[in-house]
mmCIF file of N, CA and C in Angstrom:
data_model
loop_
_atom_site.group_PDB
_atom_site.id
_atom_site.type_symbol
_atom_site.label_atom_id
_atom_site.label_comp_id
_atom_site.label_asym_id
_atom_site.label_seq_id
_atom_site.Cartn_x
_atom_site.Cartn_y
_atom_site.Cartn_z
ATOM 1 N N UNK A 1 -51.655 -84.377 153.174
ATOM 2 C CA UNK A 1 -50.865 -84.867 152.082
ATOM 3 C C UNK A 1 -49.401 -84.946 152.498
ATOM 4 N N UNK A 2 -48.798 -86.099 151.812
ATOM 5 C CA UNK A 2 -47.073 -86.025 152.256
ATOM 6 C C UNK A 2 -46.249 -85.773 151.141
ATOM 7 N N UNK A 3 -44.978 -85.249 150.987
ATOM 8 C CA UNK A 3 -44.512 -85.565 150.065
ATOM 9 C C UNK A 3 -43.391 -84.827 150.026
ATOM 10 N N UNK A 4 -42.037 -85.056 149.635
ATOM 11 C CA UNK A 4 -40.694 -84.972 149.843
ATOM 12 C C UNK A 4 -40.752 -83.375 149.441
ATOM 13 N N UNK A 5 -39.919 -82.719 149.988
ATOM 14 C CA UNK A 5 -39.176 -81.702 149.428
ATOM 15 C C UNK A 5 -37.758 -81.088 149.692
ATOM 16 N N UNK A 6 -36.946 -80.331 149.056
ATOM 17 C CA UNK A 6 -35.980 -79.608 149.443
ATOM 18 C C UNK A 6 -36.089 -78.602 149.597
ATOM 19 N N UNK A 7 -35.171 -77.607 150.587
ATOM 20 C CA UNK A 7 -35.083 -76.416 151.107
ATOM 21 C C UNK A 7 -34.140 -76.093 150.715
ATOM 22 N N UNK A 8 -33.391 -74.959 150.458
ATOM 23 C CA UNK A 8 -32.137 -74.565 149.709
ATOM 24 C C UNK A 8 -32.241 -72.996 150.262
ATOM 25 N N UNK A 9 -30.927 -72.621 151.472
ATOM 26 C CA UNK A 9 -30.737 -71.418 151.229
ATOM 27 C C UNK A 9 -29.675 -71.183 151.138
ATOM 28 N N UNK A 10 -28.756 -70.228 150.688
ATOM 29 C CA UNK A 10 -27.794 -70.190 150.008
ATOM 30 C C UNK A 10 -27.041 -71.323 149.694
ATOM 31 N N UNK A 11 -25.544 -71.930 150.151
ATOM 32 C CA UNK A 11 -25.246 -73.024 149.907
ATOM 33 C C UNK A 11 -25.496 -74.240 150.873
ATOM 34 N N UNK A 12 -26.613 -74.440 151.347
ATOM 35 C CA UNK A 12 -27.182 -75.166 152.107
ATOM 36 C C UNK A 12 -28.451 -75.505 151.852
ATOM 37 N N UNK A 13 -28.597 -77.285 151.865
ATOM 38 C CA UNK A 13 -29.873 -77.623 151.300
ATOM 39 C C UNK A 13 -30.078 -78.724 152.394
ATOM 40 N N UNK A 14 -31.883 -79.041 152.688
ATOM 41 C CA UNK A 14 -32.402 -79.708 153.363
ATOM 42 C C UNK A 14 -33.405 -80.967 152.739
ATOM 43 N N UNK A 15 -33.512 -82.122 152.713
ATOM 44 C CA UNK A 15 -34.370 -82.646 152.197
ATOM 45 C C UNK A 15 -34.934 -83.536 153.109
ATOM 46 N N UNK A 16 -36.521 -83.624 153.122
ATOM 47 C CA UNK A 16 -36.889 -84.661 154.276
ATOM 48 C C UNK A 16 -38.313 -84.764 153.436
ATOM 49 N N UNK A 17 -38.848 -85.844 154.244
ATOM 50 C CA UNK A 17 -40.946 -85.693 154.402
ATOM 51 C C UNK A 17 -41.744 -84.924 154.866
ATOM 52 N N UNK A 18 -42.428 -84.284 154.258
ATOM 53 C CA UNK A 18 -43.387 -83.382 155.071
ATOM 54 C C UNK A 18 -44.577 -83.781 155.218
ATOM 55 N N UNK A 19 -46.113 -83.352 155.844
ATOM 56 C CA UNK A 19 -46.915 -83.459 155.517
ATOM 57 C C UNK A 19 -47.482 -81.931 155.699
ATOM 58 N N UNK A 20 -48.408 -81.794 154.282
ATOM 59 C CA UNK A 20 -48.423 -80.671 153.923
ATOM 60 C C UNK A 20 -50.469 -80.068 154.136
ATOM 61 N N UNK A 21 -50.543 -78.719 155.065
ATOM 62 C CA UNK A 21 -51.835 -78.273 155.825
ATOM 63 C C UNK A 21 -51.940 -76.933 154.997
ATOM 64 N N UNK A 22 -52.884 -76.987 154.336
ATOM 65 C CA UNK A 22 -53.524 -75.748 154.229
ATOM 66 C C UNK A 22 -54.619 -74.980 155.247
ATOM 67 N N UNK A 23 -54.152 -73.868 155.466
ATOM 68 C CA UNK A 23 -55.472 -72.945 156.213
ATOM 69 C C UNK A 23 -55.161 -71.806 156.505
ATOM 70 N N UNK A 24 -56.348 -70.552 156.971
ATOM 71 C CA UNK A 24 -56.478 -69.629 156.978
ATOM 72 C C UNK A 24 -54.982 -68.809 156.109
ATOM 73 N N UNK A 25 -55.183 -68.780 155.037
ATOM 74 C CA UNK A 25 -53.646 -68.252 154.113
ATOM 75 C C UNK A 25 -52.602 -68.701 154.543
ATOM 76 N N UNK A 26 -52.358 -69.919 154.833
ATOM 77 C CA UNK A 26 -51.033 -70.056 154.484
ATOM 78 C C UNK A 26 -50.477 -71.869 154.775
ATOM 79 N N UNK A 27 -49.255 -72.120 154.623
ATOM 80 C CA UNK A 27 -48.943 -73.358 154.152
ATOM 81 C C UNK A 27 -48.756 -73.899 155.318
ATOM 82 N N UNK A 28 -49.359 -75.028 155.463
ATOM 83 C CA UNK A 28 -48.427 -75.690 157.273
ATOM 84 C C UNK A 28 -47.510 -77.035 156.737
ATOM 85 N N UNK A 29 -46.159 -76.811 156.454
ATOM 86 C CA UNK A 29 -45.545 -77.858 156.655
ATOM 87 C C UNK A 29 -44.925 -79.004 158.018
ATOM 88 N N UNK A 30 -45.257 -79.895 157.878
ATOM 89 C CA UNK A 30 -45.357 -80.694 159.684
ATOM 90 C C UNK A 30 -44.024 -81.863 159.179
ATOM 91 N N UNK A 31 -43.331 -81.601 159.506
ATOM 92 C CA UNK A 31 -42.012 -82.875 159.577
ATOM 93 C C UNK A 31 -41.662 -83.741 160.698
ATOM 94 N N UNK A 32 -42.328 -84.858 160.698
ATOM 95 C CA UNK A 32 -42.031 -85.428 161.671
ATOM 96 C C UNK A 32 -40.945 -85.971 161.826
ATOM 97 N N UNK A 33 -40.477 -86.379 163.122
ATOM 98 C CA UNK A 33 -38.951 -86.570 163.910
ATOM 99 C C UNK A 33 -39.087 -88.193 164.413
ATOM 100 N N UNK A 34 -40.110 -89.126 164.738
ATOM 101 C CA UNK A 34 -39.749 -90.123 165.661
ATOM 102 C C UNK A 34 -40.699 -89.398 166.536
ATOM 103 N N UNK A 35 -39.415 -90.036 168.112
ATOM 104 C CA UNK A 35 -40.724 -89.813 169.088
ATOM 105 C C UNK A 35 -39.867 -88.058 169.367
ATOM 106 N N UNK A 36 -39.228 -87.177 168.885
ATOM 107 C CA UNK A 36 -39.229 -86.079 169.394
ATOM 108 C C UNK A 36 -40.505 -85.513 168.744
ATOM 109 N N UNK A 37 -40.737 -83.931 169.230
ATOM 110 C CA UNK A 37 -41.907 -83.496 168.759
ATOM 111 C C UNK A 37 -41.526 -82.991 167.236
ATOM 112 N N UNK A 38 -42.749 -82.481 166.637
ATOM 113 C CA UNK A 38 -42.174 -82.729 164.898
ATOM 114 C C UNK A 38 -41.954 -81.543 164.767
ATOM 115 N N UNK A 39 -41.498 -80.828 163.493
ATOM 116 C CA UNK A 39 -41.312 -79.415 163.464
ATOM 117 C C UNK A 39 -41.983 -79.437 162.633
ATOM 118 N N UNK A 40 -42.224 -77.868 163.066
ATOM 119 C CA UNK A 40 -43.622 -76.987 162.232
ATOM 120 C C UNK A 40 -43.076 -75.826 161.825
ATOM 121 N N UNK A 41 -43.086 -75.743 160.471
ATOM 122 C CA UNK A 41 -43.079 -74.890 159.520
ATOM 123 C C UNK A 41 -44.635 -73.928 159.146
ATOM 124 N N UNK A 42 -44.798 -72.899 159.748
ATOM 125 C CA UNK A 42 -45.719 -71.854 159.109
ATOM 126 C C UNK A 42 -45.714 -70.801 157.854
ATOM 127 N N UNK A 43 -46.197 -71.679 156.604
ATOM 128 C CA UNK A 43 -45.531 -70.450 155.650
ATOM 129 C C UNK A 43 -46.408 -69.294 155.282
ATOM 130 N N UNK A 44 -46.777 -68.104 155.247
ATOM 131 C CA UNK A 44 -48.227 -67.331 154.404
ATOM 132 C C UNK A 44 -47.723 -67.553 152.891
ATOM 133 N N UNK A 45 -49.139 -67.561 152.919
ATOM 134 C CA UNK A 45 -49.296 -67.700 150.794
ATOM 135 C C UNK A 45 -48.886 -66.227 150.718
ATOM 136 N N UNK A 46 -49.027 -65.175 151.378
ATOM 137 C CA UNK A 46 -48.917 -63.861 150.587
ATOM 138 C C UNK A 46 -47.388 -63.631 150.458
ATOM 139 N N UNK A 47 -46.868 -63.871 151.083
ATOM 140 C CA UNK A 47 -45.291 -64.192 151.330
ATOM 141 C C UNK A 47 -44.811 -65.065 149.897
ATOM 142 N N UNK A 48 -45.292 -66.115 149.415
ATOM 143 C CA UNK A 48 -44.706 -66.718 148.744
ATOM 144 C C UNK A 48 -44.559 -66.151 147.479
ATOM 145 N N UNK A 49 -43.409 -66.507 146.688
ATOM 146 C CA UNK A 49 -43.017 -65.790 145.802
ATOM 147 C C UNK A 49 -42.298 -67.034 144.363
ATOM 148 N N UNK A 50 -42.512 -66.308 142.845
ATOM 149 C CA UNK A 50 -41.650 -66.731 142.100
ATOM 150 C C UNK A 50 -42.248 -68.077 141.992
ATOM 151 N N UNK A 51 -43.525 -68.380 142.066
ATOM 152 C CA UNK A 51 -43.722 -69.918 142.192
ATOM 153 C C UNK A 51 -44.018 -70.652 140.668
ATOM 154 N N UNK A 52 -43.426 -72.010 140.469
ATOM 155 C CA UNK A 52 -42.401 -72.560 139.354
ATOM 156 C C UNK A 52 -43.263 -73.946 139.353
ATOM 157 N N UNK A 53 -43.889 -74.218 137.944
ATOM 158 C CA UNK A 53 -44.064 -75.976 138.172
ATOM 159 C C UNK A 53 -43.651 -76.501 136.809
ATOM 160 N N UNK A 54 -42.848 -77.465 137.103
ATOM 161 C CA UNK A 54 -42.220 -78.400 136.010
ATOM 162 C C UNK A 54 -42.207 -79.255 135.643
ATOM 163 N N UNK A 55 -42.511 -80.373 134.970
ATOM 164 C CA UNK A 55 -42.501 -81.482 134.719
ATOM 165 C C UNK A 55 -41.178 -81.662 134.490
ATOM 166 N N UNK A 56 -40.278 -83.099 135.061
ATOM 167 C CA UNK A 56 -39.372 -83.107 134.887
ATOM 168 C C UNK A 56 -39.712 -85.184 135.276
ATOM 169 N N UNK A 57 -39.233 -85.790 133.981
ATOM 170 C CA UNK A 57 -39.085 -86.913 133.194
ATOM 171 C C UNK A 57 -40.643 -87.366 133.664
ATOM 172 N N UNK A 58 -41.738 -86.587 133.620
ATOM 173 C CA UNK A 58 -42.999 -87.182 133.828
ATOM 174 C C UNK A 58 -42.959 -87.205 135.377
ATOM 175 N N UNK A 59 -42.577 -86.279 135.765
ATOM 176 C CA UNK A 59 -43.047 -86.102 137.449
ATOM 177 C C UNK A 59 -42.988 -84.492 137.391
ATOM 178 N N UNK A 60 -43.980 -84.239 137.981
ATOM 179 C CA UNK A 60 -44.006 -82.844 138.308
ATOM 180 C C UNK A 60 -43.605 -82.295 139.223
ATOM 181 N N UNK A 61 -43.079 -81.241 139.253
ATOM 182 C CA UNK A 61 -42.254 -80.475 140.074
ATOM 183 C C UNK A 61 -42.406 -79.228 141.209
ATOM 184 N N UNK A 62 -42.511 -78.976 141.917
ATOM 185 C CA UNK A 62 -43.158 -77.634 141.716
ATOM 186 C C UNK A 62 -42.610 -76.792 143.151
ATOM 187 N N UNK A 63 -41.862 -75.506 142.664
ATOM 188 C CA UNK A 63 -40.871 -74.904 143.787
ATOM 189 C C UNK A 63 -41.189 -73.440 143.356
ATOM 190 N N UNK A 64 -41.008 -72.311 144.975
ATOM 191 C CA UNK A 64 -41.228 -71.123 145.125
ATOM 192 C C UNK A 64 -40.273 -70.454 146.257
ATOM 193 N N UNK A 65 -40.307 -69.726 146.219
ATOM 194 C CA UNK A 65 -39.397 -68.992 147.117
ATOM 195 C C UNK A 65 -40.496 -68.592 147.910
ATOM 196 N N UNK A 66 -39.761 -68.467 149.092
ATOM 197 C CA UNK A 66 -40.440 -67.815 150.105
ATOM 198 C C UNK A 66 -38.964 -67.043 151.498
ATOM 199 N N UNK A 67 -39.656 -66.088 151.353
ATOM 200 C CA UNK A 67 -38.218 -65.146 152.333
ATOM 201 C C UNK A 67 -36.919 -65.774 151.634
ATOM 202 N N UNK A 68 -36.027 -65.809 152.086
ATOM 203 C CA UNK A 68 -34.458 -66.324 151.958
ATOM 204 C C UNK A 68 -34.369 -67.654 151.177
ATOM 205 N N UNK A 69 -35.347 -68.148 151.455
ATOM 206 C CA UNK A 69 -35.238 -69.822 151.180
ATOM 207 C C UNK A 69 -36.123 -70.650 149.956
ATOM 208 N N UNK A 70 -35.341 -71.365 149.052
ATOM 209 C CA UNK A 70 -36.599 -71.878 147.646
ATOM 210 C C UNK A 70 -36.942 -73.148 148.184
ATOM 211 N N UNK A 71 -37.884 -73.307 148.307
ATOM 212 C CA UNK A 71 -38.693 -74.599 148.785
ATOM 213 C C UNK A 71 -39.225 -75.420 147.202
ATOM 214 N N UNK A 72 -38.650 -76.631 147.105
ATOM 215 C CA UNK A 72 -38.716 -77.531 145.992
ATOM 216 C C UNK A 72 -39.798 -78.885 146.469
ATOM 217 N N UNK A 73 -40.705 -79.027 146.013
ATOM 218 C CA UNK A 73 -41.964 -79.805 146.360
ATOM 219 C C UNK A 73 -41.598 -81.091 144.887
ATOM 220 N N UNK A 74 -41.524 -82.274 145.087
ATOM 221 C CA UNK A 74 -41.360 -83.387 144.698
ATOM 222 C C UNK A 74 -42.528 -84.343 144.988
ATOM 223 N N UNK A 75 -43.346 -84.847 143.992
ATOM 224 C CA UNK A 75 -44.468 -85.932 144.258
ATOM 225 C C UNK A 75 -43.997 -87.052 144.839
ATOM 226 N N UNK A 76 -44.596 -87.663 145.933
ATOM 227 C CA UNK A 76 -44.718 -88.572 146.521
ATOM 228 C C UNK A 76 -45.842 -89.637 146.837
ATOM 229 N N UNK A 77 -46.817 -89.043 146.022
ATOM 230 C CA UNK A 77 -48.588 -89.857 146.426
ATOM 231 C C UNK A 77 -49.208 -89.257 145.418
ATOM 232 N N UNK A 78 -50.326 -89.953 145.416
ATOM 233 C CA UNK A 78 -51.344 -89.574 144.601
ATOM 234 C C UNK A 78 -52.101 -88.032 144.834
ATOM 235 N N UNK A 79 -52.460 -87.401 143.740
ATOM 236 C CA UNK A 79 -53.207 -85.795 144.358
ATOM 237 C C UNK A 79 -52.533 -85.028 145.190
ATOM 238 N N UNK A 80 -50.733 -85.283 145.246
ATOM 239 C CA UNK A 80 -49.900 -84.379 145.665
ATOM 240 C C UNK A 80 -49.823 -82.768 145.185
ATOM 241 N N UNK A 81 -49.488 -82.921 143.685
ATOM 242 C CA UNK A 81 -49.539 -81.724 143.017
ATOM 243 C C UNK A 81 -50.768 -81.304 142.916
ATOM 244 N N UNK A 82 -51.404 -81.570 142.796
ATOM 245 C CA UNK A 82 -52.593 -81.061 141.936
ATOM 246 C C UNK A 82 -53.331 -80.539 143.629
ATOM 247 N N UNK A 83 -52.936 -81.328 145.140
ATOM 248 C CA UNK A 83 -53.375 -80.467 146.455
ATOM 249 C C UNK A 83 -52.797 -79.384 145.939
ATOM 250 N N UNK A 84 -51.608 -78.996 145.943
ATOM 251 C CA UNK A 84 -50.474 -77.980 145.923
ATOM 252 C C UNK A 84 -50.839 -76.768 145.342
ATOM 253 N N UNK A 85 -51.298 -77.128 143.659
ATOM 254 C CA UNK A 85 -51.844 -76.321 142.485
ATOM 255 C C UNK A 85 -52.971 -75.992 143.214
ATOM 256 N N UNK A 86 -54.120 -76.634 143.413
ATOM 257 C CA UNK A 86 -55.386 -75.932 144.100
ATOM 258 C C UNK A 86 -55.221 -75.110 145.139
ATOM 259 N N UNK A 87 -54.096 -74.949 146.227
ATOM 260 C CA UNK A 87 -53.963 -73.804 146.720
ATOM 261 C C UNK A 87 -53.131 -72.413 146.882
ATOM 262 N N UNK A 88 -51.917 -73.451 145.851
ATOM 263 C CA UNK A 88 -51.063 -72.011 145.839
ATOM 264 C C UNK A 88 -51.271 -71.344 144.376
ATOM 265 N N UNK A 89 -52.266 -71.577 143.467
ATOM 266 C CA UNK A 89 -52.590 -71.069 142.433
ATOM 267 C C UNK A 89 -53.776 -70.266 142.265
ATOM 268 N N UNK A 90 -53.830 -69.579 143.363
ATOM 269 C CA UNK A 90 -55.422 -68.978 143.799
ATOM 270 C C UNK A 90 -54.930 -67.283 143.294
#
C-alpha cells in the first residue's frame, strides 16, 4: 500500500510517499528515492503509541507516536486506512 505521510519531531517535519509492509510485529515503511537505494523505516507495533484516527473534511486520518517522533498517515488509494486499521488495531 502507498500513501503520504508526515513525520514531526520536535520542530521539524518530514513529508514524502511511502509504501507501507506489514510483518512479523511491526510496520515496514519503504520510501523510495529514484535510482538511489530507498530508505527503510522499521517500526514495532509494540513500540507504537497514542494511536489517533480522524476524519478530517471526509478523509481519514490516522497518526501515532512512536519513540520521539508522531507519524501522521494521510489517504492516498483505495483500502489505505482501513490496511492501516486492520493492523495497528489488533
Amino acid at each position: 500500500m502507498n500513501t503520504y505521510v508526515k513525520v514531526q519531531q520536535d520542530h521539524l517535519q518530514e513529508h514524502f510517499q511511502v509504501s507501507l509492509h506489514f510483518s512479523d510485529k511491526q510496520l515496514q515503511l519503504v520510501r523510495s528515492r529514484g535510482f538511489k537505494r530507498p530508505t527503510i523505516q522499521n517500526l514495532q507495533l509494540a513500540e507504537i503509541k497514542h494511536l489517533f484516527i480522524n476524519e478530517f473534511f471526509g478523509c481519514p486520518i490516522i497518526s501515532f507516536f512512536y519513540r520521539d517522533r508522531r507519524y501522521t498517515f494521510y489517504q492516498s488509494g483505495l483500502g489505505v486506512t482501513e490496511y492501516l486499521k486492520e493492523h495497528l488495531l489488533v
